[in-house]
Tab-separated table of C-alpha atoms and ligand atoms in Angstrom:
chain	number	residue	atom	x	y	z
A	1	UNK	CA	25.524	-27.530	-6.481
A	2	UNK	CA	28.570	-26.412	-4.381
A	3	UNK	CA	29.508	-23.495	-3.153
A	4	UNK	CA	32.521	-22.348	-1.840
A	5	UNK	CA	32.741	-20.467	1.243
A	6	UNK	CA	33.803	-16.705	0.892
A	7	UNK	CA	36.972	-15.876	0.349
A	8	UNK	CA	38.098	-13.160	2.810
A	9	UNK	CA	41.603	-11.452	3.199
A	10	UNK	CA	43.168	-10.346	6.328
A	11	UNK	CA	44.746	-7.579	6.694
A	12	UNK	CA	46.658	-6.375	10.354
A	13	UNK	CA	48.123	-3.053	11.170
A	14	UNK	CA	48.215	-2.798	14.899
A	15	UNK	CA	46.034	-1.467	17.970
A	16	UNK	CA	44.084	-2.291	20.361
A	17	UNK	CA	42.928	-4.448	18.633
A	18	UNK	CA	45.717	-6.304	18.774
A	19	UNK	CA	46.619	-5.339	22.185
A	20	UNK	CA	48.032	-5.988	25.080
A	21	UNK	CA	48.233	-5.549	28.448
A	22	UNK	CA	49.231	-7.704	32.329
A	23	UNK	CA	46.014	-8.711	33.319
A	24	UNK	CA	42.803	-8.615	31.662
A	25	UNK	CA	41.063	-5.946	34.234
A	26	UNK	CA	43.382	-3.278	32.683
A	27	UNK	CA	42.268	-1.520	30.356
A	28	UNK	CA	43.466	1.178	29.739
A	29	UNK	CA	47.444	0.230	30.262
A	30	UNK	CA	49.028	-1.192	27.553
A	31	UNK	CA	50.314	-2.125	24.297
A	32	UNK	CA	49.306	-1.412	20.784
A	33	UNK	CA	49.487	-3.930	17.891
A	34	UNK	CA	51.883	-6.862	19.705
A	35	UNK	CA	49.399	-9.959	18.661
A	36	UNK	CA	50.293	-11.561	15.190
A	37	UNK	CA	47.249	-11.880	13.021
A	38	UNK	CA	47.124	-15.253	13.659
A	39	UNK	CA	46.617	-14.797	17.619
A	40	UNK	CA	43.823	-12.376	16.084
A	41	UNK	CA	42.024	-15.646	14.554
A	42	UNK	CA	42.595	-18.255	16.467
A	43	UNK	CA	41.019	-16.061	19.146
A	44	UNK	CA	37.236	-16.296	16.582
A	45	UNK	CA	37.413	-20.025	15.170
A	46	UNK	CA	33.905	-18.982	14.795
A	47	UNK	CA	35.282	-17.457	11.901
A	48	UNK	CA	36.077	-21.075	11.019
A	49	UNK	CA	33.055	-21.770	9.515
A	50	UNK	CA	31.858	-18.231	7.924
A	51	UNK	CA	35.787	-17.884	5.651
A	52	UNK	CA	38.457	-18.657	4.074
A	53	UNK	CA	40.261	-16.288	5.502
A	54	UNK	CA	43.807	-15.733	3.843
A	55	UNK	CA	45.435	-13.547	6.617
A	56	UNK	CA	49.185	-11.012	7.290
A	57	UNK	CA	50.872	-8.492	8.744
A	58	UNK	CA	50.923	-5.491	7.162
A	59	UNK	CA	52.487	-2.621	10.002
A	60	UNK	CA	52.380	-3.696	13.531
A	61	UNK	CA	51.155	-0.308	14.515
A	62	UNK	CA	49.857	2.134	16.973
A	63	UNK	CA	47.796	4.193	15.011
A	64	UNK	CA	48.411	7.671	15.986
A	65	UNK	CA	52.234	6.838	13.623
A	66	UNK	CA	50.538	5.734	10.517
A	67	UNK	CA	50.951	8.665	8.221
A	68	UNK	CA	50.415	8.980	4.645
A	69	UNK	CA	53.039	6.924	3.397
A	70	UNK	CA	51.186	3.744	5.193
A	71	UNK	CA	47.849	4.712	3.342
A	72	UNK	CA	49.865	4.561	0.265
A	73	UNK	CA	51.440	1.036	0.788
A	74	UNK	CA	48.168	-0.554	3.147
A	75	UNK	CA	45.782	0.620	-0.703
A	76	UNK	CA	48.412	-0.816	-3.032
A	77	UNK	CA	48.353	-4.175	-0.504
A	78	UNK	CA	44.085	-3.748	-0.594
A	79	UNK	CA	44.371	-2.760	-4.285
A	80	UNK	CA	46.169	-5.952	-6.012
A	81	UNK	CA	44.394	-8.250	-3.156
A	82	UNK	CA	40.771	-7.235	-4.849
A	83	UNK	CA	42.244	-7.043	-7.953
A	84	UNK	CA	42.555	-11.273	-7.447
A	85	UNK	CA	39.843	-13.258	-9.053
A	86	UNK	CA	41.272	-15.729	-5.615
A	87	UNK	CA	39.765	-12.830	-3.019
A	88	UNK	CA	35.924	-12.298	-2.566
A	89	UNK	CA	36.715	-9.580	-0.390
A	90	UNK	CA	38.739	-8.199	2.142
A	91	UNK	CA	39.274	-7.270	6.223
A	92	UNK	CA	41.603	-5.089	7.921
A	93	UNK	CA	42.036	-4.823	11.329
A	94	UNK	CA	43.228	-0.518	12.895
A	95	UNK	CA	43.458	1.281	15.864
A	96	UNK	CA	40.712	2.928	16.404
A	97	UNK	CA	42.782	7.009	17.159
A	98	UNK	CA	42.784	7.186	13.302
A	99	UNK	CA	41.074	4.431	11.623
A	100	UNK	CA	38.532	6.906	10.299
A	101	UNK	CA	41.295	8.584	8.523
A	102	UNK	CA	42.976	5.453	6.666
A	103	UNK	CA	39.584	4.215	5.858
A	104	UNK	CA	38.219	7.364	4.303
A	105	UNK	CA	41.260	7.291	2.358
A	106	UNK	CA	41.131	4.250	0.632
A	107	UNK	CA	37.651	4.686	0.516
A	108	UNK	CA	38.202	7.591	-2.969
A	109	UNK	CA	40.956	5.765	-3.493
A	110	UNK	CA	40.273	1.944	-3.757
A	111	UNK	CA	38.756	0.642	-7.320
A	112	UNK	CA	36.695	-1.993	-6.566
A	113	UNK	CA	33.312	-3.180	-6.247
A	114	UNK	CA	34.150	-5.801	-3.669
A	115	UNK	CA	33.484	-5.318	-0.146
A	116	UNK	CA	36.286	-3.904	1.756
A	117	UNK	CA	35.835	-3.269	5.606
A	118	UNK	CA	37.784	-1.893	8.586
A	119	UNK	CA	37.438	-3.565	12.020
A	120	UNK	CA	38.868	-1.976	15.277
A	121	UNK	CA	38.593	-2.200	19.465
A	122	UNK	CA	38.058	-0.546	22.122
A	123	UNK	CA	39.109	-3.108	25.260
A	124	UNK	CA	43.003	-4.798	23.973
A	125	UNK	CA	42.007	-8.346	23.241
A	126	UNK	CA	43.656	-9.428	26.578
A	127	UNK	CA	40.749	-7.642	28.204
A	128	UNK	CA	37.958	-9.274	30.079
A	129	UNK	CA	34.957	-8.853	27.475
A	130	UNK	CA	37.108	-7.946	25.130
A	131	UNK	CA	35.063	-6.326	21.872
A	132	UNK	CA	37.846	-7.406	19.555
A	133	UNK	CA	36.752	-10.655	18.568
A	134	UNK	CA	33.268	-9.871	17.755
A	135	UNK	CA	33.703	-6.718	15.783
A	136	UNK	CA	36.799	-8.872	13.616
A	137	UNK	CA	33.771	-11.315	13.397
A	138	UNK	CA	31.310	-9.454	12.205
A	139	UNK	CA	33.332	-8.035	9.415
A	140	UNK	CA	34.341	-10.777	8.436
A	141	UNK	CA	30.331	-11.625	8.197
A	142	UNK	CA	29.454	-8.122	6.165
A	143	UNK	CA	32.698	-9.095	4.108
A	144	UNK	CA	31.878	-12.331	2.681
A	145	UNK	CA	28.487	-10.475	1.359
A	146	UNK	CA	28.687	-9.433	-2.075
A	147	UNK	CA	26.775	-6.565	-1.862
A	148	UNK	CA	29.146	-4.634	1.285
A	149	UNK	CA	31.431	-3.835	-2.281
A	150	UNK	CA	27.848	-1.384	-3.341
A	151	UNK	CA	29.208	1.339	-0.401
A	152	UNK	CA	33.019	1.588	-0.526
A	153	UNK	CA	34.597	1.307	2.206
A	154	UNK	CA	33.102	0.209	5.690
A	155	UNK	CA	34.420	-0.197	8.878
A	156	UNK	CA	32.396	-2.496	11.604
A	157	UNK	CA	32.504	-1.452	14.999
A	158	UNK	CA	30.281	-2.518	18.232
A	159	UNK	CA	27.367	-3.891	15.784
A	160	UNK	CA	27.087	-1.437	14.048
A	161	UNK	CA	28.158	-0.826	10.474
A	162	UNK	CA	29.675	3.047	9.716
A	163	UNK	CA	30.636	3.543	5.724
A	164	UNK	CA	34.106	5.585	5.405
A	165	UNK	CA	32.385	8.917	4.739
A	166	UNK	CA	30.672	9.173	8.343
A	167	UNK	CA	33.074	6.848	10.611
A	168	UNK	CA	34.612	9.365	13.477
A	169	UNK	CA	35.321	8.675	16.849
A	170	UNK	CA	34.356	10.330	19.659
A	171	UNK	CA	34.640	8.568	22.553
A	172	UNK	CA	39.090	8.294	23.726
A	173	UNK	CA	37.547	4.870	25.692
A	174	UNK	CA	34.233	4.201	25.801
A	175	UNK	CA	32.890	0.808	23.897
A	176	UNK	CA	30.646	3.252	21.823
A	177	UNK	CA	33.577	5.221	20.760
A	178	UNK	CA	32.185	5.605	17.501
A	179	UNK	CA	28.171	5.915	17.898
A	180	UNK	CA	26.641	7.849	15.365
A	181	UNK	CA	23.006	7.618	14.383
A	182	UNK	CA	22.899	7.107	10.986
A	183	UNK	CA	25.099	3.918	11.263
A	184	UNK	CA	23.336	0.217	10.696
A	185	UNK	CA	23.763	-2.310	12.756
A	186	UNK	CA	24.089	-5.692	12.908
A	187	UNK	CA	22.463	-9.044	14.013
A	188	UNK	CA	25.089	-11.414	14.805
A	189	UNK	CA	23.074	-14.413	12.369
A	190	UNK	CA	22.413	-11.454	9.728
A	191	UNK	CA	23.561	-8.345	8.162
A	192	UNK	CA	21.231	-5.596	6.071
A	193	UNK	CA	21.965	-3.921	3.904
A	194	UNK	CA	20.103	-2.451	2.111
A	195	UNK	CA	19.755	0.597	4.060
A	196	UNK	CA	23.340	1.034	2.223
A	197	UNK	CA	24.033	4.285	0.251
A	198	UNK	CA	25.883	3.186	-2.762
A	199	UNK	CA	29.267	4.700	-3.459
A	200	UNK	CA	28.078	8.024	-5.148
A	201	UNK	CA	31.922	9.926	-4.175
A	202	UNK	CA	34.292	10.341	-7.049
A	203	UNK	CA	37.186	7.458	-6.630
A	204	UNK	CA	40.893	9.690	-7.718
A	205	UNK	CA	43.687	7.339	-9.333
A	206	UNK	CA	47.064	7.524	-7.665
A	207	UNK	CA	49.394	5.917	-10.602
A	208	UNK	CA	51.732	3.155	-9.606
A	209	UNK	CA	54.886	6.575	-9.614
A	210	UNK	CA	53.571	8.261	-7.311
A	211	UNK	CA	55.717	6.590	-4.023
A	212	UNK	CA	54.669	9.635	-1.154
A	213	UNK	CA	51.851	11.544	-0.778
A	214	UNK	CA	52.359	15.479	-0.268
A	215	UNK	CA	53.344	17.382	3.080
A	216	UNK	CA	48.967	18.800	4.753
A	217	UNK	CA	48.683	20.435	7.570
A	218	UNK	CA	45.553	21.087	9.263
A	219	UNK	CA	45.295	23.905	12.240
A	220	UNK	CA	42.452	24.077	14.382
A	221	UNK	CA	40.823	28.185	14.918
A	222	UNK	CA	39.604	28.643	18.295
A	223	UNK	CA	38.062	32.183	19.062
A	224	UNK	CA	40.463	34.418	19.467
A	225	UNK	CA	43.491	32.341	18.157
A	226	UNK	CA	46.574	34.759	16.553
A	227	UNK	CA	47.401	34.117	13.281
A	228	UNK	CA	51.664	33.662	14.549
A	229	UNK	CA	50.586	30.004	14.243
A	230	UNK	CA	49.030	30.410	10.376
A	231	UNK	CA	51.964	32.625	9.291
A	232	UNK	CA	54.637	29.697	10.426
A	233	UNK	CA	52.277	27.359	9.075
A	234	UNK	CA	51.554	29.180	4.938
A	235	UNK	CA	55.615	29.899	5.179
A	236	UNK	CA	56.622	26.845	5.836
A	237	UNK	CA	53.836	24.745	3.144
A	238	UNK	CA	55.355	27.760	0.609
A	239	UNK	CA	58.658	26.365	1.053
A	240	UNK	CA	57.563	22.701	0.929
A	241	UNK	CA	55.228	23.120	-2.396
A	242	UNK	CA	58.307	25.372	-3.830
A	243	UNK	CA	60.759	22.339	-3.849
A	244	UNK	CA	58.389	18.925	-3.630
A	245	UNK	CA	55.418	20.628	-6.355
A	246	UNK	CA	52.629	20.192	-3.842
A	247	UNK	CA	51.189	21.168	-0.363
A	248	UNK	CA	48.219	21.935	1.454
A	249	UNK	CA	46.201	24.216	4.381
A	250	UNK	CA	43.198	22.243	6.102
A	251	UNK	CA	41.929	24.283	8.982
A	252	UNK	CA	38.868	24.223	10.848
A	253	UNK	CA	36.616	27.072	11.194
A	254	UNK	CA	34.302	27.802	13.150
A	255	UNK	CA	30.033	27.386	12.637
A	256	UNK	CA	29.796	27.416	8.765
A	257	UNK	CA	33.983	27.276	8.074
A	258	UNK	CA	33.591	31.417	9.133
A	259	UNK	CA	37.370	32.291	8.602
A	260	UNK	CA	37.748	35.279	11.493
A	261	UNK	CA	38.940	38.389	9.468
A	262	UNK	CA	42.485	38.461	10.931
A	263	UNK	CA	43.380	35.189	9.700
A	264	UNK	CA	41.782	36.216	6.730
A	265	UNK	CA	44.485	39.001	6.187
A	266	UNK	CA	47.361	37.257	7.020
A	267	UNK	CA	45.922	34.579	4.823
A	268	UNK	CA	46.597	37.058	2.270
A	269	UNK	CA	49.211	38.027	2.744
A	270	UNK	CA	51.356	35.069	3.499
A	271	UNK	CA	49.304	31.937	1.144
A	272	UNK	CA	50.948	31.665	-2.514
A	273	UNK	CA	48.138	30.746	-5.505
A	274	UNK	CA	50.352	26.981	-5.655
A	275	UNK	CA	49.271	26.927	-2.481
A	276	UNK	CA	45.728	25.472	-1.548
A	277	UNK	CA	44.428	26.243	1.529
A	278	UNK	CA	40.341	24.110	2.692
A	279	UNK	CA	38.369	25.947	4.708
A	280	UNK	CA	36.247	23.449	7.041
A	281	UNK	CA	33.834	23.544	9.384
A	282	UNK	CA	34.821	22.823	13.403
A	283	UNK	CA	30.863	21.764	13.831
A	284	UNK	CA	32.376	18.054	11.258
A	285	UNK	CA	29.682	18.320	8.730
A	286	UNK	CA	27.383	19.754	7.171
A	287	UNK	CA	29.009	23.312	5.438
A	288	UNK	CA	25.700	25.793	3.208
A	289	UNK	CA	27.944	26.537	0.659
A	290	UNK	CA	29.557	29.597	0.521
A	291	UNK	CA	28.478	32.012	-2.955
A	292	UNK	CA	31.152	34.737	-4.649
A	293	UNK	CA	34.122	35.272	-5.748
A	294	UNK	CA	36.679	32.954	-4.397
A	295	UNK	CA	40.953	32.672	-5.633
A	296	UNK	CA	40.963	29.174	-6.991
A	297	UNK	CA	42.996	28.232	-3.949
A	298	UNK	CA	39.950	28.836	-1.387
A	299	UNK	CA	38.689	25.714	-1.491
A	300	UNK	CA	35.366	24.964	0.864
A	301	UNK	CA	34.541	21.719	2.692
A	302	UNK	CA	30.693	20.724	2.375
A	303	UNK	CA	30.188	17.743	4.226
A	304	UNK	CA	33.580	16.302	4.988
A	305	UNK	CA	35.118	16.677	8.135
A	306	UNK	CA	38.860	18.644	9.066
A	307	UNK	CA	39.744	14.926	9.156
A	308	UNK	CA	38.656	13.880	6.074
A	309	UNK	CA	39.273	17.306	4.425
A	310	UNK	CA	42.840	16.795	5.073
A	311	UNK	CA	43.313	12.968	3.135
A	312	UNK	CA	40.850	14.474	1.078
A	313	UNK	CA	43.508	17.097	0.300
A	314	UNK	CA	45.988	15.155	0.142
A	315	UNK	CA	44.528	12.126	-2.418
A	316	UNK	CA	44.070	15.049	-4.557
A	317	UNK	CA	47.789	17.315	-4.858
A	318	UNK	CA	49.436	13.518	-4.269
A	319	UNK	CA	47.172	12.018	-7.080
A	320	UNK	CA	48.439	15.320	-9.830
A	321	UNK	CA	45.172	17.626	-9.922
A	322	UNK	CA	46.172	21.372	-8.964
A	323	UNK	CA	44.110	24.193	-9.958
A	324	UNK	CA	40.365	24.451	-10.860
A	325	UNK	CA	40.813	20.538	-11.427
A	326	UNK	CA	41.989	20.207	-7.753
A	327	UNK	CA	39.197	22.275	-6.235
A	328	UNK	CA	35.804	20.256	-8.598
A	329	UNK	CA	36.765	17.436	-7.189
A	330	UNK	CA	37.377	18.093	-3.933
A	331	UNK	CA	34.300	20.615	-3.514
A	332	UNK	CA	32.614	17.241	-5.719
A	333	UNK	CA	33.601	15.201	-1.667
B	1	SIN	C1	45.027	3.133	17.743
B	1	SIN	O1	44.432	3.391	17.594
B	1	SIN	O2	46.258	1.505	17.990
B	1	SIN	C2	45.506	2.238	19.868
B	1	SIN	C3	43.434	3.280	20.079
B	1	SIN	C4	42.792	2.088	20.104
B	1	SIN	O3	43.162	1.017	18.446
B	1	SIN	O4	41.928	1.602	20.697
């Protein structure tokens, strides 16, 4: 009986994992997204023993420059690959800065049971002890395991498996920038998958006719923040919603997503019912739902941090959900 090697599609998008500096000791002054997919693979010859890998370079970007338009292109490409019978799993390399947003977007919009694994690096490829090669190796290892597909989109960084729902960059330069107590570790020779929680979030379908995603802004409220900014943003979003049919606002709020009284008054005065508002917590997660009557365009993020709440709102509006349907779907996340 012949066991064929897993067939893995690698998509590269740029980032520090494809970054290079003038010297091996330079860790911060470098250009992200310089190396081609073939260079990343060439740095890890051990991959040949793991899988049959086909690669393509979709973008060469620093991830601070990746946004919803790129998410849509990436979604369509990854969906085509996972729908292909000749592909067993997909690995995506990406910058760390906005990795959590792209990963969460793909997590809620892809339709597949095949493994989709993202990876990145904190040190450029030219650095002493670059972390990219081992991260890439482990990402291919994970994507080669069909059981990894049951958990939605995953990321592999620093020996850890991180579900897209829990991915958060917490340090701007440390190699362990994505540390989280809720993660599984990868042993180089084996991967323990039994502890991965199965996907239990509601996916959303972005039809082929969707060519762009609506504007959704995110504001973080500091103690005593003036309402000048929110009033200006709300008015701009109201205009955008009239012009394009959808726009939204997410607020990163103190504590239990608590809206200061002055902000509540400003929003109530200016926010039209057509623009959904998400109340999320600056704490990152774990908001207790507040019961009581609120307009249908006021949504609550109970488990998602403000960045992921913004991604979810963009996807929901992009899929055409409005009013109560949007609220119901959003608050399940
Ligand atoms: C980026 O996000 O593209 C640059 C930073 C990184 O990848 O660590």
